[in-house]
Coordinates of C-alpha atoms in Angstrom, one line a residue:
H1 CA 100.0 125.8 123.0
A2 CA 98.7 129.2 122.9
S3 CA 98.7 129.3 119.1
G4 CA 96.3 126.3 118.8
A5 CA 98.9 124.3 117.0
A6 CA 99.5 120.5 118.0
P7 CA 102.9 119.6 119.5
R8 CA 105.2 117.9 117.0
S9 CA 106.1 114.3 117.6
T10 CA 109.9 113.8 118.2
R11 CA 112.2 110.9 117.6
A12 CA 112.2 110.2 121.5
D13 CA 108.3 110.1 121.3
V14 CA 108.5 107.5 118.6
D15 CA 111.0 105.3 120.6
A16 CA 108.9 105.7 123.7
W17 CA 105.9 104.5 121.9
W18 CA 107.8 101.5 120.2
N19 CA 109.0 100.6 123.6
D20 CA 105.8 100.6 125.1
R21 CA 103.8 99.2 122.2
L22 CA 100.8 96.8 122.7
V23 CA 101.9 93.0 122.5
A24 CA 100.1 90.0 122.8
D25 CA 100.0 88.2 126.3
D26 CA 102.4 85.3 126.8
D27 CA 99.5 83.0 127.1
A28 CA 97.6 84.4 124.2
H29 CA 95.6 81.6 122.1
Y30 CA 95.7 81.9 118.4
D31 CA 93.1 80.1 116.3
I32 CA 94.8 80.4 112.8
E33 CA 98.4 81.2 111.9
L34 CA 99.0 82.3 108.4
T35 CA 102.2 82.3 106.2
L36 CA 101.9 84.0 102.9
D37 CA 104.6 84.1 100.2
L38 CA 104.1 87.9 98.9
D39 CA 105.9 87.0 95.6
S40 CA 103.2 84.7 94.8
V41 CA 100.3 87.2 95.3
I42 CA 98.1 87.5 92.4
P43 CA 96.2 90.8 92.0
H44 CA 92.4 90.7 92.7
V45 CA 89.2 92.6 91.6
S46 CA 86.6 93.3 94.4
G47 CA 83.0 93.2 93.6
P48 CA 80.6 93.9 92.4
D49 CA 79.0 95.8 95.1
H50 CA 81.3 94.4 98.0
V51 CA 84.8 95.2 99.1
K52 CA 85.2 91.7 100.5
V53 CA 84.0 89.8 97.6
M54 CA 87.2 89.2 95.5
R55 CA 88.3 87.4 92.4
S56 CA 91.8 86.9 91.0
L57 CA 92.5 88.7 87.7
P58 CA 93.1 85.8 85.6
D59 CA 89.9 84.4 86.8
I60 CA 87.4 87.5 86.0
E61 CA 89.3 88.3 82.9
R62 CA 88.3 85.0 81.4
E63 CA 84.7 86.0 81.6
H64 CA 85.3 89.4 79.5
V65 CA 82.9 91.4 82.0
K66 CA 82.0 94.3 79.8
I67 CA 82.3 97.8 81.4
N68 CA 80.5 101.1 80.6
K69 CA 82.6 103.3 82.9
A70 CA 86.2 103.4 84.2
Y71 CA 87.2 105.4 87.2
L72 CA 90.7 106.5 87.9
L73 CA 90.1 109.0 90.8
S74 CA 89.7 109.6 94.4
C75 CA 92.1 110.5 97.3
V76 CA 93.4 107.0 97.5
N77 CA 94.5 105.8 94.0
A78 CA 95.0 108.9 92.2
R79 CA 98.4 109.9 93.2
L80 CA 101.2 111.0 91.0
E81 CA 102.3 107.4 90.6
D82 CA 99.2 105.9 89.8
L83 CA 98.6 108.6 87.1
A84 CA 102.0 107.9 85.7
E85 CA 101.3 104.0 85.6
A86 CA 97.9 104.6 83.9
A87 CA 99.7 107.0 81.2
R88 CA 102.2 104.4 80.4
I89 CA 99.3 101.6 79.9
V90 CA 97.2 103.8 77.7
E91 CA 100.0 105.8 75.8
G92 CA 99.2 105.4 72.1
R93 CA 95.9 103.8 72.5
H94 CA 92.4 104.9 72.8
V95 CA 89.4 104.1 75.1
A96 CA 87.2 101.4 74.2
K97 CA 84.0 102.2 72.1
D98 CA 81.0 102.9 74.4
V99 CA 83.4 103.2 77.5
E100 CA 83.6 106.6 79.6
F101 CA 87.0 106.7 81.3
Y102 CA 87.0 109.4 83.9
V103 CA 90.3 110.7 85.8
A104 CA 90.4 113.1 88.6
A105 CA 93.9 113.6 90.5
A106 CA 94.2 113.1 94.3
S107 CA 94.9 116.7 94.8
A108 CA 95.3 120.0 92.7
N109 CA 99.1 119.8 93.3
V110 CA 99.0 116.2 92.0
Q111 CA 97.3 117.4 88.9
Q112 CA 99.9 120.1 88.3
D113 CA 102.9 117.7 88.7
A114 CA 101.1 115.2 86.4
E115 CA 100.6 117.8 83.9
A116 CA 104.2 119.0 84.3
L117 CA 105.4 115.5 83.6
G118 CA 103.1 114.8 80.5
H119 CA 101.2 112.2 82.1
W120 CA 97.9 114.0 82.3
Q121 CA 98.0 114.8 78.7
T122 CA 98.7 111.3 77.7
L123 CA 95.6 110.5 79.5
L124 CA 93.5 113.1 77.9
D125 CA 94.9 112.0 74.4
C126 CA 93.5 108.5 75.0
G127 CA 90.1 109.8 75.5
A128 CA 89.9 110.3 79.1
I129 CA 87.1 112.6 80.6
P130 CA 88.9 115.0 83.3
L131 CA 87.2 115.6 86.5
P132 CA 88.3 118.1 89.1
P133 CA 90.3 117.0 92.3
G134 CA 88.2 116.1 95.3
C135 CA 85.1 114.2 96.5
G136 CA 82.7 113.5 93.6
T137 CA 82.0 110.2 91.8
C138 CA 83.2 108.2 94.6
I139 CA 80.4 109.0 97.0
G140 CA 77.8 109.5 94.0
L141 CA 78.3 113.4 93.4
G142 CA 78.9 115.3 90.3
A143 CA 79.4 114.1 86.7
G144 CA 80.0 110.6 85.7
T145 CA 77.7 108.6 88.2
L146 CA 76.5 105.1 87.4
N147 CA 73.2 104.8 85.7
P148 CA 70.8 101.8 86.0
G149 CA 72.2 99.0 84.4
E150 CA 75.7 100.1 84.0
V151 CA 78.9 98.1 85.0
A152 CA 82.0 100.1 86.2
I153 CA 85.6 99.3 87.2
S154 CA 86.8 101.8 89.8
A155 CA 90.3 102.7 91.6
T156 CA 88.2 104.2 94.4
N157 CA 88.1 102.5 97.9
R158 CA 84.3 101.9 98.1
N159 CA 82.1 100.1 95.6
F160 CA 78.8 99.4 97.8
K161 CA 75.5 99.2 96.0
G162 CA 74.4 102.7 95.3
R163 CA 77.2 104.6 96.6
M164 CA 78.5 105.8 93.0
G165 CA 75.0 106.2 91.4
S166 CA 72.3 103.8 90.9
R167 CA 71.4 100.8 93.1
D168 CA 70.6 99.1 89.8
A169 CA 74.3 99.5 88.6
E170 CA 77.4 97.2 89.5
A171 CA 80.8 98.5 90.5
Y172 CA 84.0 96.6 90.8
L173 CA 87.2 97.9 92.4
A174 CA 90.8 97.4 91.2
S175 CA 94.1 99.1 90.9
P176 CA 94.9 102.1 88.9
A177 CA 96.8 99.9 86.4
V178 CA 93.9 97.6 85.9
V179 CA 91.3 100.3 85.6
A180 CA 93.3 101.7 82.7
A181 CA 93.8 98.7 80.9
S182 CA 90.1 97.8 81.3
A183 CA 89.3 101.3 79.8
I184 CA 91.1 100.3 76.8
R185 CA 90.0 97.0 76.1
G186 CA 86.3 97.5 77.2
Y187 CA 86.2 94.7 79.7
I188 CA 87.7 94.0 83.2
C189 CA 91.3 92.8 82.5
A190 CA 95.0 93.0 83.6
P191 CA 97.7 95.1 82.1
T192 CA 99.9 92.1 82.0
S193 CA 99.7 88.3 82.3
Y194 CA 99.8 86.4 85.7
D195 CA 99.4 82.7 84.3
D196 CA 103.0 81.8 85.7
I197 CA 102.4 82.8 89.2
D198 CA 101.2 80.2 91.7
G199 CA 99.8 81.5 94.9
R200 CA 101.3 80.0 97.8
I201 CA 100.0 80.0 101.7
T202 CA 100.2 78.0 104.6
I203 CA 97.3 77.8 107.3
V204 CA 97.7 76.2 110.6
R205 CA 94.5 75.8 112.6
H206 CA 94.6 75.4 116.3
P207 CA 91.8 73.9 118.4
A208 CA 89.5 76.5 120.0
R209 CA 89.5 77.0 123.9
S210 CA 86.6 76.2 126.0
R211 CA 84.8 79.4 127.2
D212 CA 82.2 77.5 129.2
D213 CA 83.5 78.7 132.8
V214 CA 84.2 82.2 131.7
E215 CA 82.3 85.1 133.4
T216 CA 82.6 88.8 132.3
E217 CA 82.8 91.1 135.2
I218 CA 80.0 94.0 135.0
V219 CA 80.8 97.3 135.8
D220 CA 78.4 99.3 138.2
G221 CA 75.5 100.9 136.2
F222 CA 75.8 98.7 133.4
P223 CA 72.9 96.0 132.8
R224 CA 73.7 92.2 133.2
A225 CA 71.3 91.3 130.5
V226 CA 69.1 92.6 127.7
A227 CA 66.1 91.2 126.1
G228 CA 64.2 91.9 122.8
R229 CA 63.0 90.7 119.6
L230 CA 65.7 89.3 117.2
L231 CA 66.1 90.5 113.4
W232 CA 68.1 88.2 111.5
L233 CA 70.1 90.0 108.5
P234 CA 71.6 87.1 106.7
V235 CA 74.7 88.5 105.1
D236 CA 78.1 88.6 105.5
N237 CA 80.0 92.2 105.0
L238 CA 77.1 94.4 105.8
N239 CA 78.8 97.7 105.2
T240 CA 78.4 101.1 106.5
D241 CA 76.6 102.3 103.2
G242 CA 74.0 99.9 103.7
I243 CA 73.7 100.5 107.2
Y244 CA 73.5 104.3 106.5
S245 CA 73.9 105.8 103.1
G246 CA 76.5 108.2 102.0
Q247 CA 74.1 110.5 100.8
M248 CA 72.9 110.9 104.4
T249 CA 76.2 111.1 105.8
Y250 CA 77.1 114.4 104.2
R251 CA 73.9 116.1 105.1
D252 CA 74.5 118.7 107.8
S253 CA 70.8 119.0 109.3
V254 CA 69.5 115.5 109.8
T255 CA 67.5 115.2 112.9
K256 CA 67.7 112.2 115.0
E257 CA 64.2 111.0 113.6
E258 CA 65.4 111.3 109.9
M259 CA 68.5 109.3 111.0
A260 CA 66.5 106.5 112.6
A261 CA 64.2 106.3 109.4
A262 CA 67.2 106.0 107.2
A263 CA 68.8 103.0 109.2
M264 CA 69.4 100.0 106.9
E265 CA 67.6 101.6 104.1
N266 CA 70.2 101.1 101.7
Y267 CA 70.5 97.4 102.8
D268 CA 66.8 96.6 102.9
P269 CA 64.2 99.3 102.0
A270 CA 61.7 97.1 104.1
F271 CA 63.6 97.4 107.3
A272 CA 62.0 100.5 108.5
G273 CA 58.5 99.0 108.3
L274 CA 59.8 95.7 110.2
A275 CA 62.0 97.1 113.0
Q276 CA 60.3 98.0 116.3
D277 CA 61.9 100.0 119.3
G278 CA 64.0 97.5 121.5
D279 CA 64.7 95.1 118.6
I280 CA 68.2 93.4 118.5
I281 CA 69.8 92.8 115.1
A282 CA 72.0 89.5 114.4
S283 CA 74.2 89.2 111.1
G284 CA 76.9 87.5 109.6
A285 CA 80.8 88.1 109.5
N286 CA 82.4 91.7 109.4
F287 CA 79.5 93.7 110.3
G288 CA 80.0 97.3 109.6
T289 CA 82.9 97.1 107.0
G290 CA 83.5 100.1 105.0
S291 CA 83.8 103.8 106.1
S292 CA 84.5 105.1 109.4
R293 CA 81.2 107.0 109.7
E294 CA 80.0 106.9 112.9
Q295 CA 76.3 107.6 111.9
A296 CA 76.3 103.6 111.0
A297 CA 76.3 102.8 114.7
T298 CA 74.5 106.0 116.1
C299 CA 71.5 105.5 113.5
L300 CA 70.8 102.1 114.8
K301 CA 70.8 103.6 118.4
V302 CA 68.3 106.2 117.7
R303 CA 66.4 103.7 116.1
G304 CA 66.0 101.8 119.2
I305 CA 68.1 98.8 118.4
R306 CA 69.4 97.5 121.7
C307 CA 72.4 95.9 120.3
V308 CA 74.0 94.0 117.4
I309 CA 75.1 90.5 117.6
A310 CA 77.4 89.3 114.6
A311 CA 79.8 86.5 113.7
S312 CA 82.6 89.3 113.7
F313 CA 82.9 93.1 113.3
S314 CA 84.8 95.7 111.4
E315 CA 87.1 96.8 114.2
T316 CA 86.3 100.5 113.0
Y317 CA 82.7 100.0 113.4
K318 CA 83.2 98.5 116.8
R319 CA 85.1 101.5 118.1
N320 CA 82.7 103.9 116.7
A321 CA 79.7 101.9 118.5
F322 CA 81.3 101.6 121.8
N323 CA 82.5 105.3 121.7
N324 CA 78.7 106.2 121.1
G325 CA 77.2 104.0 123.9
F326 CA 76.1 101.4 121.4
V327 CA 76.9 97.7 122.4
C328 CA 78.2 94.9 119.8
F329 CA 78.5 91.2 120.3
E330 CA 80.4 88.6 118.6
C331 CA 78.8 85.1 118.6
P332 CA 79.6 83.1 115.6
D333 CA 77.8 80.0 117.0
L334 CA 74.5 81.9 117.1
V335 CA 75.0 83.2 113.6
N336 CA 75.7 79.7 112.4
D337 CA 72.6 78.4 114.1
L338 CA 70.5 81.2 112.5
R339 CA 72.1 80.6 109.0
T340 CA 70.9 76.7 109.2
R341 CA 67.6 77.5 110.6
Y342 CA 66.6 80.1 108.0
A343 CA 68.6 78.8 105.1
D344 CA 65.3 78.5 103.0
R345 CA 64.4 82.1 103.5
D346 CA 65.5 84.7 101.0
A347 CA 64.3 87.8 103.0
A348 CA 66.8 90.5 103.7
T349 CA 65.4 90.9 107.3
I350 CA 63.9 87.9 108.9
I351 CA 62.0 88.4 112.2
V352 CA 63.1 85.5 114.6
G353 CA 61.5 86.1 118.1
D354 CA 62.4 87.2 121.3
I355 CA 65.9 86.6 122.7
N356 CA 68.0 87.1 125.8
V357 CA 71.6 88.4 126.0
D358 CA 73.4 87.5 129.0
Y359 CA 76.3 90.1 129.4
V360 CA 77.9 88.1 132.3
R361 CA 78.3 85.0 129.9
S362 CA 79.9 87.2 127.1
T363 CA 83.8 87.2 126.5

């Protein structure tokens, strides 16, 4: 297209994609089958400081976790319907003493619509502090960031340690309705009761298939094995903020040397002094969870890390790594062995010793 505009997709395109969609092989093996009754789902809160650490609202509400700040903002959870629901909850009430309740619409158009419908004014009347639409507190920029020792409930999409301000603060994630209710009552709570809901899930586990006789075909030019010193990072859900901080991500003039020096800085400040060129990293499940920043993969590559072995990976992280020529392996058996062997060590980065990774035996 001479104009530079991308071609529009048609109904025929959608039909063609659907007819040629990816499907499982006929002989595909499934480790687990889950059946979940969606009517029985109880809302949960994530955190603190981890997206994948969750607790049900009734459970955490019993603890009366006091908050200092509440955030109803960001591109993901400050849509018109979110602001409308929050306004319904806070109408005629006021933000709790010693709580700062920040609101920002997902866009200028959303704010205009909320103002026209009266939702925006209802939020301001309850004591909410308005912020402009756009990236801000969610990535630790602008007004309202977290100070040391503070606790927050947020409707944003990330709550990694240090992302929204101080590393010595705690951030929980919840829906806009929960954020609004918590801002009014001063502690993490639900806008309604869920005591009469009983979650129902069925889990069927199938025996694992043997991989003893499996060999991977190695393409020309790709090494058959790699050796190096193993660094054990004994955590699950090591997120992209921990691997490469958001503050570094949005700097345009970062050199490769600066990127390498910042690798794992937010996870373990001691990592830079421990890691050596040619090391291999091992870690727990869901490595690289979080944002889609490719620097979380490339910073390890320029740091000289040969590869990462984990119990499992975020699919987004894995794609970014492979696209940038950085290799990832899933090996839950090795991770379980490291967990057992170093269970009595509380260091964030543990030097294990030399290891050899056989690519041919990988699957």
